[in-house]
Amino acid sequence: MQATTLHDLSLAEAAAAVRSGEVAPIELTDVMLERIERLDPTLNSYITITADAARTAARAAGDAFRRGDVLGPLHGVPIALKDLFDTAGVRTTAGAGLLHDRVPVRDATVTARLQAAGAILLGKLNMHEFAFGVTTANPHFGSCRNPWDVSRIPGGSSGGSGAAVAAALCYGALGSDTGGSIRIPASLCGVTGLKPSYGRVSRAGVLPLSWTLDHVGPMTRTVTDAAIMLNVIAGHDSADPASAGIAVMDWTANLEADIRGLRIGLPRAYFWEGCEPGVLAALEEVAAVLRAEGAEVRDVEIPDLALAGLAFPPIISAEAAAFHQRWLRQHPGAYGDDVRERLETGALYPATQYINAQRLRRIVTEGFLTTLTSVDVLLTPATPVTAPALADTVVATPNPLTRCTFPINLTGLPALVVPCGQDGAGLPVGAQFIGRPFAEDTVLRAGRAYERVTEHHLRRPGVY
Amino acid sequence: MTAPGTNGSAKEQLRQALIAAGIDASDERIAQLLPAYQGLLAGAARIAQLDLGETEPAVIYRLPSPE
């Protein structure tokens, strides 16, 4: 296989090439490290690059293959992690100056599961400080830039993950999502991002932002790749109090099934409001493609959805402030201005407002669940706008980038974002599929059905 | 929690809240945080107008099941 094309393989193709003996893990690793060295000074998607350890692990994976020992589905495949997943012996900063030199002694559960599956860790990815923001304009490690236009943000908080996957600086990555932090950068960078159901993937060893809203999930270049990564990281973990005792499955098994008869709802009220024309045009095209594939697409209304905007701020802010209380009192100047302001405000919410927000959250969730009795999947824009300029990172409150994503964190429902077009400036647009609790298989099947007959996931950014 | 009042009363309320939370309550910080705090107060006022009936919070304490 030509070294010049190795970087363009999907994660599934890279894993298959290793399994067949066509490519050695060290070849994949060297290709990625060369690209990181060449392109990342522009993108700044990595905080820490573990080149030596990656090459050592890749050579060991090659030796294991020659002995006939295949570790797992990601044997020899280079991936990267948002820098809030603990990695034993490897610096994990959460994008914070306060944790600049923090080196965990244990792996996060998902780190350990990826390594047990044979993945090679290339490094730790840039992010919004402490995951509390959606720009990845990071005052401590430098701003991450969007590979489609380096004057624009990649979104966040998992901006490094979105940029690195889009620019082929890894074959897949993990992100975390509290109000959209997987799905926003997926949308803005033109990649696939899956926020699984709350409790589906362990958060143990993942620095928290908001315990009741935090989710962990994959960011990849295809839906199949996301399913493969979910296969590896999902499953009960007694180290995570929120981990669900729900059976796992092979999420690749049903991906190629057709979607004839699948009922897809378009909740235009709320989700279509405030969207750029290019985003709405792309979404109408997605709906048309899904209809052509046999889905029954119709408009739906989600009851009480307007309450989401009242419920979300107290929950994320108060929970984040509780986690940061001690650091915030002792080292307030160590935080970036935006994150410090959000945390200090979060410390001021009265307990009654937090509890009432959790009561509203139940009402909002019931609204979604009621709607999802008449349709199987909801289809919405992922972000109302395409990537804003880095210079415009002082964004309004509430932030328009999170409008379509944060309500889903309140519900804990699974949500998949896939690239679905481009605006007039050539920037990616994302579509979001939302499913019933623990119905990742359905949103993945819907997303794959769309991907199978379109080519948006094959478009490549300018920095590539 | 009182409804959002004048800028002056909100400022004083913010000052007291910052002191109670152990956070820097300097004039500079108050100027920085006032818009967000007014948003907090507005949200609280809107929630207080809602009749939530007997709706329980989404986060409920659950005793672990016996082994």
XYZ file of N, CA and C in Angstrom, chain A residues 212 306-307 310-311 314 319 325 328-329 332 337 340-350 352-363 365, chain B residues 1 14 17-18 20-24 29 32-33 35-37 39-48 50-60:
216
model
N -23.923 15.031 35.895
C -25.184 14.486 35.376
C -25.370 14.773 33.889
N -39.026 24.283 25.117
C -38.533 25.622 25.459
C -37.991 25.672 26.887
N -38.407 24.721 27.719
C -37.934 24.719 29.109
C -36.463 24.307 29.210
N -34.014 26.904 30.260
C -34.030 27.300 31.675
C -33.354 26.249 32.547
N -33.446 24.994 32.116
C -32.929 23.900 32.947
C -31.415 23.761 32.846
N -28.354 26.269 35.071
C -28.066 26.007 36.492
C -27.390 24.666 36.724
N -22.921 22.382 38.948
C -22.129 21.163 39.107
C -20.643 21.447 38.837
N -14.683 24.142 43.204
C -14.770 25.092 44.315
C -13.431 25.361 44.987
N -10.877 27.000 42.630
C -11.304 28.351 42.268
C -11.012 29.338 43.402
N -11.169 28.869 44.634
C -10.872 29.741 45.785
C -9.367 29.953 45.936
N -7.749 31.428 41.655
C -8.679 31.991 40.648
C -7.964 32.536 39.418
N -10.052 33.733 31.443
C -11.101 34.677 31.837
C -12.504 34.106 31.659
N -13.209 31.161 34.164
C -13.321 31.685 35.528
C -14.678 32.350 35.747
N -15.108 33.133 34.751
C -16.399 33.821 34.887
C -17.541 32.816 34.979
N -17.502 31.768 34.154
C -18.579 30.764 34.199
C -18.594 30.032 35.541
N -17.412 29.707 36.042
C -17.353 28.967 37.308
C -17.772 29.842 38.488
N -17.331 31.084 38.478
C -17.713 31.959 39.596
C -19.209 32.221 39.583
N -19.783 32.374 38.412
C -21.235 32.532 38.333
C -21.924 31.253 38.806
N -21.365 30.125 38.417
C -21.952 28.842 38.819
C -22.008 28.668 40.318
N -21.048 29.267 41.009
C -21.008 29.142 42.470
C -22.126 29.931 43.145
N -22.827 30.745 42.382
C -23.839 31.635 42.980
C -25.268 31.109 42.830
N -25.447 30.003 42.137
C -26.819 29.488 41.958
C -27.370 28.982 43.289
N -28.563 29.409 43.664
C -29.179 28.863 44.874
C -29.544 27.393 44.677
N -32.167 25.877 45.415
C -33.531 25.702 44.905
C -33.565 25.810 43.385
N -32.736 26.704 42.835
C -32.746 26.854 41.378
C -32.160 25.609 40.709
N -31.115 25.061 41.316
C -30.534 23.830 40.783
C -31.559 22.685 40.813
N -32.222 22.529 41.944
C -33.191 21.428 42.062
C -34.366 21.637 41.113
N -34.843 22.870 41.012
C -35.953 23.121 40.087
C -35.516 22.904 38.636
N -34.261 23.179 38.345
C -33.752 22.889 37.001
C -33.773 21.384 36.741
N -33.458 20.613 37.754
C -33.522 19.150 37.589
C -34.972 18.670 37.460
N -35.904 19.426 38.039
C -37.330 19.084 37.837
C -37.746 19.415 36.398
N -37.285 20.571 35.909
C -37.564 20.927 34.514
C -36.964 19.898 33.567
N -35.793 19.433 33.936
C -35.111 18.443 33.096
C -35.981 17.190 32.909
N -36.660 16.779 33.953
C -37.536 15.606 33.835
C -38.669 15.888 32.840
N -39.221 17.110 32.902
C -40.311 17.471 31.982
C -39.801 17.488 30.536
N -37.266 15.860 29.307
C -36.977 14.473 28.898
C -38.264 13.745 28.523
N -34.566 34.028 46.938
C -34.080 34.683 45.728
C -35.084 35.742 45.297
N -25.020 40.754 44.297
C -23.896 39.984 43.767
C -22.717 40.040 44.724
N -23.364 37.766 47.550
C -23.301 36.359 47.129
C -21.852 35.916 46.926
N -21.027 36.782 46.352
C -19.617 36.436 46.145
C -18.903 36.244 47.479
N -20.251 35.381 50.302
C -20.734 34.129 50.903
C -20.103 32.905 50.240
N -19.791 33.029 48.955
C -19.202 31.889 48.234
C -17.687 31.853 48.344
N -17.112 32.823 49.034
C -15.661 32.845 49.197
C -14.922 33.257 47.944
N -15.565 34.081 47.125
C -14.983 34.509 45.846
C -14.663 35.993 45.913
N -13.607 36.389 45.236
C -13.179 37.790 45.155
C -14.381 38.683 44.814
N -14.226 42.514 39.798
C -14.880 41.225 39.571
C -16.387 41.408 39.455
N -17.235 42.486 36.114
C -17.059 41.364 35.180
C -18.232 40.392 35.233
N -18.710 40.122 36.453
C -19.700 39.051 36.638
C -21.148 39.537 36.578
N -23.239 40.966 34.339
C -24.168 40.525 33.290
C -24.593 39.059 33.462
N -23.633 38.196 33.770
C -23.976 36.776 33.949
C -24.864 36.593 35.171
N -24.599 37.361 36.220
C -25.412 37.235 37.432
C -26.847 37.707 37.178
N -28.324 37.447 34.398
C -28.925 36.333 33.658
C -29.388 35.235 34.603
N -28.557 34.964 35.610
C -28.920 33.962 36.627
C -30.212 34.359 37.334
N -30.293 35.633 37.712
C -31.492 36.111 38.417
C -32.723 36.041 37.518
N -32.535 36.384 36.256
C -33.666 36.338 35.326
C -34.156 34.905 35.152
N -33.215 33.974 35.049
C -33.588 32.563 34.928
C -34.321 32.082 36.160
N -33.830 32.498 37.330
C -34.486 32.094 38.578
C -35.908 32.632 38.638
N -36.081 33.873 38.198
C -37.419 34.472 38.232
C -38.371 33.732 37.291
N -37.865 33.346 36.123
C -38.720 32.636 35.171
C -39.088 31.246 35.691
N -38.136 30.575 36.310
C -38.449 29.246 36.860
C -39.461 29.377 37.996
N -39.310 30.425 38.792
C -40.212 30.602 39.932
C -41.656 30.830 39.478
N -43.091 29.210 37.092
C -43.648 27.966 36.546
C -44.291 27.141 37.648
N -45.377 26.480 37.306
C -45.984 25.534 38.234
C -45.433 24.146 37.915
N -44.510 23.698 38.717
C -43.882 22.401 38.459
C -44.646 21.254 39.118
N -45.743 21.597 39.802
C -46.598 20.560 40.389
C -45.807 19.628 41.287
N -46.008 18.337 41.058
C -45.322 17.349 41.897
C -44.135 16.707 41.167
N -43.698 17.376 40.109
C -42.567 16.825 39.347
C -41.344 16.670 40.236
N -40.788 15.475 40.240
C -39.582 15.239 41.038
C -38.346 15.565 40.207
N -37.254 15.927 40.859
C -36.032 16.202 40.094
C -35.559 14.976 39.330
N -34.841 15.225 38.255
C -34.345 14.122 37.433
C -33.262 13.333 38.148
N -32.633 13.940 39.125
C -31.574 13.241 39.859
C -32.138 12.787 41.194
N -32.306 11.499 41.339
C -32.901 10.914 42.533
C -31.876 10.001 43.188
